Amino acid sequence: MYYNPKDSGMRIANLRKKKGLTQEQLAEKLNISTSNLGKLERGLQGMSIDLLIEIGIFFGVSTDYILLGCEIQPNAAKAELDSVIAQLTALKQKL
């Protein structure tokens, strides 16, 4: 898994289209130029961390999703932690 600016830009464009927004409307909401948004969506320009976070909040997605295309799975992490805790508890009882 690695960062690909074109894929990241495509995800932003898809999120924008799902919300029924034009580039002009989204650019205005993000306080950036339409030109910059177009370059971002085509993977020709990067974004600041602040803009990345703002986009994530606006669309209700994680920055992991925007950058890498994967969502954080909170339930999976909890299940894994529960499993480790159970294993450690079993080991402690053997001592």
mmCIF file of C-alpha atoms in Angstrom:
data_model
loop_
_atom_site.group_PDB
_atom_site.id
_atom_site.type_symbol
_atom_site.label_atom_id
_atom_site.label_comp_id
_atom_site.label_asym_id
_atom_site.label_seq_id
_atom_site.Cartn_x
_atom_site.Cartn_y
_atom_site.Cartn_z
ATOM 1 C CA MET A 1 0.000 0.000 0.000
ATOM 2 C CA TYR A 2 1.443 3.354 -1.003
ATOM 3 C CA TYR A 3 0.323 6.897 -1.756
ATOM 4 C CA ASN A 4 -0.603 7.594 -5.361
ATOM 5 C CA PRO A 5 -1.619 11.220 -5.999
ATOM 6 C CA LYS A 6 -3.771 10.297 -9.011
ATOM 7 C CA ASP A 7 -5.740 7.718 -7.012
ATOM 8 C CA SER A 8 -6.119 10.144 -4.122
ATOM 9 C CA GLY A 9 -7.368 12.844 -6.483
ATOM 10 C CA MET A 10 -9.817 10.421 -8.051
ATOM 11 C CA ARG A 11 -11.220 9.578 -4.605
ATOM 12 C CA ILE A 12 -11.734 13.286 -3.893
ATOM 13 C CA ALA A 13 -13.454 13.762 -7.269
ATOM 14 C CA ASN A 14 -15.706 10.761 -6.597
ATOM 15 C CA LEU A 15 -16.640 12.068 -3.144
ATOM 16 C CA ARG A 16 -17.424 15.466 -4.662
ATOM 17 C CA LYS A 17 -19.617 13.939 -7.369
ATOM 18 C CA LYS A 18 -21.467 11.752 -4.833
ATOM 19 C CA LYS A 19 -22.404 14.941 -2.963
ATOM 20 C CA GLY A 20 -23.571 16.486 -6.229
ATOM 21 C CA LEU A 21 -21.048 19.322 -6.076
ATOM 22 C CA THR A 22 -19.231 21.026 -8.920
ATOM 23 C CA GLN A 23 -15.525 21.752 -8.662
ATOM 24 C CA GLU A 24 -16.402 25.413 -8.207
ATOM 25 C CA GLN A 25 -18.724 24.679 -5.280
ATOM 26 C CA LEU A 26 -16.249 22.407 -3.492
ATOM 27 C CA ALA A 27 -13.350 24.781 -4.102
ATOM 28 C CA GLU A 28 -15.382 27.587 -2.538
ATOM 29 C CA LYS A 29 -16.242 25.455 0.516
ATOM 30 C CA LEU A 30 -12.564 24.513 0.938
ATOM 31 C CA ASN A 31 -11.407 28.084 0.300
ATOM 32 C CA ILE A 32 -9.107 27.098 -2.566
ATOM 33 C CA SER A 33 -9.162 28.001 -6.250
ATOM 34 C CA THR A 34 -11.022 25.877 -8.770
ATOM 35 C CA SER A 35 -7.734 25.494 -10.637
ATOM 36 C CA ASN A 36 -6.020 24.046 -7.551
ATOM 37 C CA LEU A 37 -8.901 21.644 -6.936
ATOM 38 C CA GLY A 38 -8.769 20.496 -10.558
ATOM 39 C CA LYS A 39 -5.025 19.833 -10.291
ATOM 40 C CA LEU A 40 -5.573 18.033 -6.985
ATOM 41 C CA GLU A 41 -8.280 15.810 -8.485
ATOM 42 C CA ARG A 42 -6.023 14.948 -11.435
ATOM 43 C CA GLY A 43 -3.112 14.124 -9.129
ATOM 44 C CA LEU A 44 -0.980 16.963 -10.460
ATOM 45 C CA GLN A 45 -0.763 18.844 -7.183
ATOM 46 C CA GLY A 46 -0.387 17.807 -3.571
ATOM 47 C CA MET A 47 -2.252 19.219 -0.599
ATOM 48 C CA SER A 48 -1.352 20.502 2.816
ATOM 49 C CA ILE A 49 -2.138 18.442 5.879
ATOM 50 C CA ASP A 50 -4.661 21.104 6.882
ATOM 51 C CA LEU A 51 -6.479 20.765 3.553
ATOM 52 C CA LEU A 52 -6.362 16.964 3.777
ATOM 53 C CA ILE A 53 -8.004 17.084 7.206
ATOM 54 C CA GLU A 54 -10.568 19.642 6.028
ATOM 55 C CA ILE A 55 -11.532 17.422 3.067
ATOM 56 C CA GLY A 56 -11.850 14.398 5.354
ATOM 57 C CA ILE A 57 -14.092 16.274 7.773
ATOM 58 C CA PHE A 58 -16.197 17.757 4.977
ATOM 59 C CA PHE A 59 -16.890 14.358 3.404
ATOM 60 C CA GLY A 60 -16.958 12.382 6.665
ATOM 61 C CA VAL A 61 -14.108 10.074 5.680
ATOM 62 C CA SER A 62 -10.710 9.344 7.188
ATOM 63 C CA THR A 63 -7.490 10.793 5.867
ATOM 64 C CA ASP A 64 -6.409 7.162 5.335
ATOM 65 C CA TYR A 65 -9.247 6.781 2.864
ATOM 66 C CA ILE A 66 -8.311 9.941 0.960
ATOM 67 C CA LEU A 67 -4.602 9.086 0.802
ATOM 68 C CA LEU A 68 -4.618 5.291 0.553
ATOM 69 C CA GLY A 69 -8.171 4.215 -0.198
ATOM 70 C CA CYS A 70 -8.626 2.243 3.021
ATOM 71 C CA GLU A 71 -10.885 2.976 5.945
ATOM 72 C CA ILE A 72 -9.997 2.472 9.568
ATOM 73 C CA GLN A 73 -11.904 -0.521 10.914
ATOM 74 C CA PRO A 74 -12.545 0.321 14.588
ATOM 75 C CA ASN A 75 -14.388 -2.944 15.253
ATOM 76 C CA ALA A 76 -11.534 -4.985 13.783
ATOM 77 C CA ALA A 77 -9.008 -3.179 15.981
ATOM 78 C CA LYS A 78 -11.161 -3.756 19.062
ATOM 79 C CA ALA A 79 -11.532 -7.458 18.258
ATOM 80 C CA GLU A 80 -7.766 -7.772 17.842
ATOM 81 C CA LEU A 81 -7.130 -6.007 21.164
ATOM 82 C CA ASP A 82 -9.687 -8.221 22.910
ATOM 83 C CA SER A 83 -7.908 -11.284 21.523
ATOM 84 C CA VAL A 84 -4.506 -10.086 22.757
ATOM 85 C CA ILE A 85 -5.957 -9.283 26.194
ATOM 86 C CA ALA A 86 -7.479 -12.770 26.400
ATOM 87 C CA GLN A 87 -4.136 -14.360 25.473
ATOM 88 C CA LEU A 88 -2.275 -12.278 28.054
ATOM 89 C CA THR A 89 -4.848 -13.111 30.725
ATOM 90 C CA ALA A 90 -4.440 -16.827 29.975
ATOM 91 C CA LEU A 91 -0.644 -16.518 30.207
ATOM 92 C CA LYS A 92 -0.921 -14.621 33.498
ATOM 93 C CA GLN A 93 -3.094 -17.364 34.990
ATOM 94 C CA LYS A 94 -0.482 -19.989 34.068
ATOM 95 C CA LEU A 95 2.178 -18.135 36.076
#
